[in-house]
PDB file of C-alpha atoms in Angstrom:
ATOM      1  CA  UNK A   1     -19.108 -50.806  -5.954  1.00  0.00           C
ATOM      2  CA  UNK A   2     -15.611 -50.446  -4.488  1.00  0.00           C
ATOM      3  CA  UNK A   3     -14.512 -48.451  -7.528  1.00  0.00           C
ATOM      4  CA  UNK A   4     -17.474 -46.106  -7.132  1.00  0.00           C
ATOM      5  CA  UNK A   5     -16.630 -45.466  -3.476  1.00  0.00           C
ATOM      6  CA  UNK A   6     -13.000 -44.809  -4.365  1.00  0.00           C
ATOM      7  CA  UNK A   7     -14.074 -42.301  -7.011  1.00  0.00           C
ATOM      8  CA  UNK A   8     -16.292 -40.521  -4.487  1.00  0.00           C
ATOM      9  CA  UNK A   9     -13.414 -40.337  -2.010  1.00  0.00           C
ATOM     10  CA  UNK A  10     -11.124 -38.895  -4.680  1.00  0.00           C
ATOM     11  CA  UNK A  11     -13.726 -36.306  -5.636  1.00  0.00           C
ATOM     12  CA  UNK A  12     -14.250 -35.359  -2.002  1.00  0.00           C
ATOM     13  CA  UNK A  13     -10.493 -35.105  -1.508  1.00  0.00           C
ATOM     14  CA  UNK A  14     -10.158 -32.883  -4.558  1.00  0.00           C
ATOM     15  CA  UNK A  15     -12.945 -30.618  -3.329  1.00  0.00           C
ATOM     16  CA  UNK A  16     -11.206 -30.316   0.035  1.00  0.00           C
ATOM     17  CA  UNK A  17      -7.876 -29.540  -1.652  1.00  0.00           C
ATOM     18  CA  UNK A  18      -9.468 -26.953  -3.938  1.00  0.00           C
ATOM     19  CA  UNK A  19     -11.287 -25.399  -0.990  1.00  0.00           C
ATOM     20  CA  UNK A  20      -8.066 -25.053   0.986  1.00  0.00           C
ATOM     21  CA  UNK A  21      -6.335 -23.408  -1.979  1.00  0.00           C
ATOM     22  CA  UNK A  22      -9.236 -21.004  -2.525  1.00  0.00           C
ATOM     23  CA  UNK A  23      -9.345 -20.030   1.164  1.00  0.00           C
ATOM     24  CA  UNK A  24      -5.571 -19.541   1.237  1.00  0.00           C
ATOM     25  CA  UNK A  25      -5.658 -17.343  -1.863  1.00  0.00           C
ATOM     26  CA  UNK A  26      -8.389 -15.202  -0.363  1.00  0.00           C
ATOM     27  CA  UNK A  27      -6.500 -14.702   2.908  1.00  0.00           C
ATOM     28  CA  UNK A  28      -3.187 -14.089   1.134  1.00  0.00           C
ATOM     29  CA  UNK A  29      -4.896 -11.507  -1.056  1.00  0.00           C
ATOM     30  CA  UNK A  30      -6.278  -9.706   1.999  1.00  0.00           C
ATOM     31  CA  UNK A  31      -3.061  -9.326   3.972  1.00  0.00           C
ATOM     32  CA  UNK A  32      -0.225 -11.493   2.720  1.00  0.00           C
ATOM     33  CA  UNK A  33       1.448 -14.470   4.337  1.00  0.00           C
ATOM     34  CA  UNK A  34       2.626 -12.788   7.532  1.00  0.00           C
ATOM     35  CA  UNK A  35       0.728 -14.156  10.532  1.00  0.00           C
ATOM     36  CA  UNK A  36      -1.530 -16.427   8.489  1.00  0.00           C
ATOM     37  CA  UNK A  37      -2.529 -19.498  10.523  1.00  0.00           C
ATOM     38  CA  UNK A  38      -3.758 -22.982   9.732  1.00  0.00           C
ATOM     39  CA  UNK A  39      -6.845 -22.406  11.832  1.00  0.00           C
ATOM     40  CA  UNK A  40      -7.847 -19.352   9.793  1.00  0.00           C
ATOM     41  CA  UNK A  41      -7.486 -21.271   6.549  1.00  0.00           C
ATOM     42  CA  UNK A  42      -9.251 -24.429   7.665  1.00  0.00           C
ATOM     43  CA  UNK A  43     -12.139 -22.507   9.234  1.00  0.00           C
ATOM     44  CA  UNK A  44     -12.573 -20.526   6.037  1.00  0.00           C
ATOM     45  CA  UNK A  45     -12.416 -23.695   3.919  1.00  0.00           C
ATOM     46  CA  UNK A  46     -14.630 -25.774   6.225  1.00  0.00           C
ATOM     47  CA  UNK A  47     -11.863 -28.370   6.550  1.00  0.00           C
ATOM     48  CA  UNK A  48      -9.820 -29.794   9.405  1.00  0.00           C
ATOM     49  CA  UNK A  49      -6.143 -29.212  10.135  1.00  0.00           C
ATOM     50  CA  UNK A  50      -5.273 -32.798   9.214  1.00  0.00           C
ATOM     51  CA  UNK A  51      -6.450 -32.114   5.656  1.00  0.00           C
ATOM     52  CA  UNK A  52      -3.673 -29.556   5.196  1.00  0.00           C
ATOM     53  CA  UNK A  53      -1.063 -32.087   6.253  1.00  0.00           C
ATOM     54  CA  UNK A  54      -2.588 -34.773   4.042  1.00  0.00           C
ATOM     55  CA  UNK A  55      -2.876 -32.690   0.872  1.00  0.00           C
ATOM     56  CA  UNK A  56       0.082 -30.298   1.217  1.00  0.00           C
ATOM     57  CA  UNK A  57       2.321 -31.378   4.083  1.00  0.00           C
ATOM     58  CA  UNK A  58       2.539 -28.029   5.866  1.00  0.00           C
ATOM     59  CA  UNK A  59       1.172 -24.489   6.037  1.00  0.00           C
ATOM     60  CA  UNK A  60       4.189 -23.187   4.113  1.00  0.00           C
ATOM     61  CA  UNK A  61       3.705 -25.752   1.348  1.00  0.00           C
ATOM     62  CA  UNK A  62       0.027 -24.808   1.106  1.00  0.00           C
ATOM     63  CA  UNK A  63       0.868 -21.099   0.828  1.00  0.00           C
ATOM     64  CA  UNK A  64       3.608 -21.786  -1.729  1.00  0.00           C
ATOM     65  CA  UNK A  65       1.214 -23.882  -3.817  1.00  0.00           C
ATOM     66  CA  UNK A  66      -1.458 -21.172  -3.680  1.00  0.00           C
ATOM     67  CA  UNK A  67       1.048 -18.491  -4.689  1.00  0.00           C
ATOM     68  CA  UNK A  68       2.394 -20.564  -7.585  1.00  0.00           C
ATOM     69  CA  UNK A  69      -1.172 -21.276  -8.686  1.00  0.00           C
ATOM     70  CA  UNK A  70      -1.956 -17.550  -8.707  1.00  0.00           C
ATOM     71  CA  UNK A  71       1.220 -16.638 -10.564  1.00  0.00           C
ATOM     72  CA  UNK A  72       0.762 -19.335 -13.169  1.00  0.00           C
ATOM     73  CA  UNK A  73      -2.853 -18.345 -13.843  1.00  0.00           C
ATOM     74  CA  UNK A  74      -1.826 -14.724 -14.273  1.00  0.00           C
ATOM     75  CA  UNK A  75       1.136 -15.489 -16.532  1.00  0.00           C
ATOM     76  CA  UNK A  76      -0.854 -17.887 -18.714  1.00  0.00           C
ATOM     77  CA  UNK A  77      -3.562 -15.240 -19.199  1.00  0.00           C
ATOM     78  CA  UNK A  78      -1.024 -12.519 -19.977  1.00  0.00           C
ATOM     79  CA  UNK A  79       0.937 -14.725 -22.380  1.00  0.00           C
ATOM     80  CA  UNK A  80      -2.269 -15.605 -24.205  1.00  0.00           C
ATOM     81  CA  UNK A  81      -3.231 -11.929 -24.528  1.00  0.00           C
ATOM     82  CA  UNK A  82       0.230 -10.748 -25.605  1.00  0.00           C
ATOM     83  CA  UNK A  83       0.884 -13.710 -27.886  1.00  0.00           C
ATOM     84  CA  UNK A  84      -2.147 -12.866 -30.002  1.00  0.00           C
ATOM     85  CA  UNK A  85      -0.706  -9.457 -30.961  1.00  0.00           C
ATOM     86  CA  UNK A  86       1.027  -8.801 -34.247  1.00  0.00           C
ATOM     87  CA  UNK A  87       4.262  -6.821 -34.104  1.00  0.00           C
ATOM     88  CA  UNK A  88       2.666  -3.812 -35.814  1.00  0.00           C
ATOM     89  CA  UNK A  89       0.005  -2.996 -33.202  1.00  0.00           C
ATOM     90  CA  UNK A  90      -0.176   0.320 -31.387  1.00  0.00           C
ATOM     91  CA  UNK A  91       1.097   0.942 -27.878  1.00  0.00           C
ATOM     92  CA  UNK A  92      -2.519   1.329 -26.769  1.00  0.00           C
ATOM     93  CA  UNK A  93      -3.316  -2.158 -28.106  1.00  0.00           C
ATOM     94  CA  UNK A  94      -0.240  -3.529 -26.333  1.00  0.00           C
ATOM     95  CA  UNK A  95      -1.307  -1.823 -23.090  1.00  0.00           C
ATOM     96  CA  UNK A  96      -4.809  -3.294 -23.369  1.00  0.00           C
ATOM     97  CA  UNK A  97      -3.427  -6.820 -23.822  1.00  0.00           C
ATOM     98  CA  UNK A  98      -0.840  -6.358 -21.069  1.00  0.00           C
ATOM     99  CA  UNK A  99      -3.523  -5.251 -18.597  1.00  0.00           C
ATOM    100  CA  UNK A 100      -6.307  -7.603 -19.708  1.00  0.00           C
ATOM    101  CA  UNK A 101      -5.921 -10.225 -16.917  1.00  0.00           C
ATOM    102  CA  UNK A 102      -5.894  -7.511 -14.243  1.00  0.00           C
ATOM    103  CA  UNK A 103      -8.780  -5.580 -15.804  1.00  0.00           C
ATOM    104  CA  UNK A 104     -10.880  -8.738 -16.040  1.00  0.00           C
ATOM    105  CA  UNK A 105     -10.158  -9.626 -12.424  1.00  0.00           C
ATOM    106  CA  UNK A 106     -11.064  -6.157 -11.155  1.00  0.00           C
ATOM    107  CA  UNK A 107     -14.363  -6.297 -13.012  1.00  0.00           C
ATOM    108  CA  UNK A 108     -15.162  -9.896 -11.999  1.00  0.00           C
ATOM    109  CA  UNK A 109     -14.158  -9.655  -8.323  1.00  0.00           C
ATOM    110  CA  UNK A 110     -14.307 -12.766  -6.142  1.00  0.00           C
ATOM    111  CA  UNK A 111     -11.723 -15.481  -6.687  1.00  0.00           C
ATOM    112  CA  UNK A 112     -10.341 -13.824  -9.830  1.00  0.00           C
ATOM    113  CA  UNK A 113      -9.544 -10.661  -7.911  1.00  0.00           C
ATOM    114  CA  UNK A 114      -8.072 -12.669  -5.018  1.00  0.00           C
ATOM    115  CA  UNK A 115      -5.682 -14.313  -7.487  1.00  0.00           C
ATOM    116  CA  UNK A 116      -4.564 -10.954  -8.865  1.00  0.00           C
ATOM    117  CA  UNK A 117      -4.069  -9.441  -5.425  1.00  0.00           C
ATOM    118  CA  UNK A 118      -1.916 -12.406  -4.499  1.00  0.00           C
ATOM    119  CA  UNK A 119       0.091 -11.904  -7.686  1.00  0.00           C
ATOM    120  CA  UNK A 120       0.526  -8.237  -6.829  1.00  0.00           C
ATOM    121  CA  UNK A 121       1.744  -8.995  -3.302  1.00  0.00           C
ATOM    122  CA  UNK A 122       4.158 -11.615  -4.618  1.00  0.00           C
ATOM    123  CA  UNK A 123       5.490  -9.127  -7.165  1.00  0.00           C
ATOM    124  CA  UNK A 124       6.586  -6.950  -4.261  1.00  0.00           C
ATOM    125  CA  UNK A 125       8.016  -9.830  -2.191  1.00  0.00           C
ATOM    126  CA  UNK A 126       8.833 -12.795  -4.499  1.00  0.00           C
ATOM    127  CA  UNK A 127       8.642 -16.323  -3.000  1.00  0.00           C
ATOM    128  CA  UNK A 128      11.409 -18.912  -3.114  1.00  0.00           C
ATOM    129  CA  UNK A 129       9.646 -20.829  -5.886  1.00  0.00           C
ATOM    130  CA  UNK A 130       9.726 -17.821  -8.220  1.00  0.00           C
ATOM    131  CA  UNK A 131      12.465 -19.373 -10.406  1.00  0.00           C
ATOM    132  CA  UNK A 132      10.217 -22.247 -11.463  1.00  0.00           C
ATOM    133  CA  UNK A 133       8.138 -19.804 -13.469  1.00  0.00           C
ATOM    134  CA  UNK A 134      11.092 -17.883 -14.907  1.00  0.00           C
ATOM    135  CA  UNK A 135      10.400 -19.224 -18.389  1.00  0.00           C
ATOM    136  CA  UNK A 136       6.852 -17.869 -18.385  1.00  0.00           C
ATOM    137  CA  UNK A 137       7.971 -14.493 -17.059  1.00  0.00           C
ATOM    138  CA  UNK A 138      10.547 -14.345 -19.835  1.00  0.00           C
ATOM    139  CA  UNK A 139       8.016 -15.297 -22.492  1.00  0.00           C
ATOM    140  CA  UNK A 140       5.592 -12.559 -21.395  1.00  0.00           C
ATOM    141  CA  UNK A 141       8.421 -10.021 -21.389  1.00  0.00           C
ATOM    142  CA  UNK A 142       9.610 -11.090 -24.849  1.00  0.00           C
ATOM    143  CA  UNK A 143       6.084 -10.875 -26.246  1.00  0.00           C
ATOM    144  CA  UNK A 144       5.856  -7.293 -24.976  1.00  0.00           C
ATOM    145  CA  UNK A 145       9.342  -6.436 -26.270  1.00  0.00           C
ATOM    146  CA  UNK A 146       8.477  -7.836 -29.707  1.00  0.00           C
ATOM    147  CA  UNK A 147       5.840  -5.119 -30.053  1.00  0.00           C
ATOM    148  CA  UNK A 148       7.820  -2.373 -28.332  1.00  0.00           C
ATOM    149  CA  UNK A 149      10.941  -2.748 -30.461  1.00  0.00           C
ATOM    150  CA  UNK A 150       8.857  -2.187 -33.594  1.00  0.00           C
ATOM    151  CA  UNK A 151       6.831   0.690 -32.146  1.00  0.00           C
ATOM    152  CA  UNK A 152       9.847   2.379 -30.519  1.00  0.00           C
ATOM    153  CA  UNK A 153      12.909   1.510 -32.637  1.00  0.00           C
ATOM    154  CA  UNK A 154      14.866   4.464 -31.228  1.00  0.00           C
ATOM    155  CA  UNK A 155      14.738   3.071 -27.647  1.00  0.00           C
ATOM    156  CA  UNK A 156      17.270   0.435 -26.586  1.00  0.00           C
ATOM    157  CA  UNK A 157      16.132  -2.920 -25.199  1.00  0.00           C
ATOM    158  CA  UNK A 158      17.323  -2.289 -21.647  1.00  0.00           C
ATOM    159  CA  UNK A 159      15.140   0.803 -21.393  1.00  0.00           C
ATOM    160  CA  UNK A 160      12.171  -1.036 -22.918  1.00  0.00           C
ATOM    161  CA  UNK A 161      12.544  -3.772 -20.291  1.00  0.00           C
ATOM    162  CA  UNK A 162      12.586  -1.079 -17.607  1.00  0.00           C
ATOM    163  CA  UNK A 163       9.383   0.456 -18.965  1.00  0.00           C
ATOM    164  CA  UNK A 164       7.726  -2.956 -19.090  1.00  0.00           C
ATOM    165  CA  UNK A 165       8.644  -3.625 -15.476  1.00  0.00           C
ATOM    166  CA  UNK A 166       7.308  -0.203 -14.465  1.00  0.00           C
ATOM    167  CA  UNK A 167       4.019  -0.979 -16.233  1.00  0.00           C
ATOM    168  CA  UNK A 168       3.789  -4.291 -14.364  1.00  0.00           C
ATOM    169  CA  UNK A 169       4.534  -2.527 -11.078  1.00  0.00           C
ATOM    170  CA  UNK A 170       1.780  -0.028 -11.798  1.00  0.00           C
ATOM    171  CA  UNK A 171      -0.744  -2.851 -12.218  1.00  0.00           C
ATOM    172  CA  UNK A 172       0.430  -4.471  -8.977  1.00  0.00           C
ATOM    173  CA  UNK A 173       0.021  -1.202  -7.091  1.00  0.00           C
ATOM    174  CA  UNK A 174      -3.373  -0.539  -8.646  1.00  0.00           C
ATOM    175  CA  UNK A 175      -4.943  -3.809  -7.572  1.00  0.00           C
ATOM    176  CA  UNK A 176      -3.793  -3.344  -3.952  1.00  0.00           C
ATOM    177  CA  UNK A 177      -4.383   0.396  -3.533  1.00  0.00           C
ATOM    178  CA  UNK A 178      -7.693   2.010  -2.472  1.00  0.00           C
ATOM    179  CA  UNK A 179      -8.251   3.163  -6.046  1.00  0.00           C
ATOM    180  CA  UNK A 180      -8.443  -0.509  -7.021  1.00  0.00           C
ATOM    181  CA  UNK A 181     -11.521  -0.868  -4.817  1.00  0.00           C
ATOM    182  CA  UNK A 182     -13.097   2.070  -6.639  1.00  0.00           C
ATOM    183  CA  UNK A 183     -12.280   0.571 -10.040  1.00  0.00           C
ATOM    184  CA  UNK A 184     -13.741  -2.787  -9.013  1.00  0.00           C
ATOM    185  CA  UNK A 185     -17.165  -1.139  -9.026  1.00  0.00           C
ATOM    186  CA  UNK A 186     -16.769  -0.257 -12.722  1.00  0.00           C
ATOM    187  CA  UNK A 187     -17.271  -2.351 -15.850  1.00  0.00           C
ATOM    188  CA  UNK A 188     -14.298  -3.935 -17.627  1.00  0.00           C
ATOM    189  CA  UNK A 189     -14.790  -1.498 -20.526  1.00  0.00           C
ATOM    190  CA  UNK A 190     -14.652   1.517 -18.212  1.00  0.00           C
ATOM    191  CA  UNK A 191     -11.580   0.199 -16.357  1.00  0.00           C
ATOM    192  CA  UNK A 192      -9.784  -0.420 -19.652  1.00  0.00           C
ATOM    193  CA  UNK A 193     -10.685   3.026 -20.985  1.00  0.00           C
ATOM    194  CA  UNK A 194      -9.175   4.646 -17.881  1.00  0.00           C
ATOM    195  CA  UNK A 195      -6.121   2.435 -17.606  1.00  0.00           C
ATOM    196  CA  UNK A 196      -4.918   1.867 -21.171  1.00  0.00           C
ATOM    197  CA  UNK A 197      -3.755   5.461 -21.871  1.00  0.00           C
ATOM    198  CA  UNK A 198      -1.757   5.467 -18.616  1.00  0.00           C
ATOM    199  CA  UNK A 199      -0.009   2.175 -19.402  1.00  0.00           C
ATOM    200  CA  UNK A 200       0.591   3.215 -23.006  1.00  0.00           C
ATOM    201  CA  UNK A 201       2.236   6.354 -21.656  1.00  0.00           C
ATOM    202  CA  UNK A 202       4.522   4.241 -19.473  1.00  0.00           C
ATOM    203  CA  UNK A 203       5.555   2.209 -22.512  1.00  0.00           C
ATOM    204  CA  UNK A 204       6.007   5.337 -24.653  1.00  0.00           C
ATOM    205  CA  UNK A 205       8.092   7.238 -22.108  1.00  0.00           C
ATOM    206  CA  UNK A 206       8.955  10.911 -22.272  1.00  0.00           C
ATOM    207  CA  UNK A 207       9.687  12.474 -25.657  1.00  0.00           C
ATOM    208  CA  UNK A 208      13.373  12.856 -26.334  1.00  0.00           C
ATOM    209  CA  UNK A 209      14.925  16.322 -26.055  1.00  0.00           C
ATOM    210  CA  UNK A 210      17.595  17.873 -28.083  1.00  0.00           C
TER     211      UNK A 210
END
């Protein structure tokens, strides 16, 4: 009996923790961390202020945990998509894989889109805990470079890294800009059809002259 009660308490605690993270992600996605209050989060999550202290220690720790959660989900999805590519694929296929997590989130909306908007905001203003995920950022970049160096052997690695970062910045802008709201009303197939040629163009760059 005591074990059963303990299990119920743990489950309730986990639900509260998950609810606080979800509410924080949603609010961060809407307007970032500036001015965000404990009361806003707890009211949205249906929890009390003491729950934040119990599960996370502070408002900052809660926000940091939510941001890391969003970043890790995004990176894991992107690594999975890029890692499945062979080195001989086209730039359009690379662009589709590179954008797949963002495209899926735009089409799905809800919590998925909140995660991506948080990722986009963090990409503009990185948090202190960014370094913890450096290995995953590097892996995603290397997976993209593995394809790009084969497809564009005449372009040096430094320029390919620059193009990759520009493509990532484009996705961040897209999910936060008004056009992202318009795209969210479309199907994943339609979003991909519109977006992939643009990203592929960013990877390809301008034709050389001379």
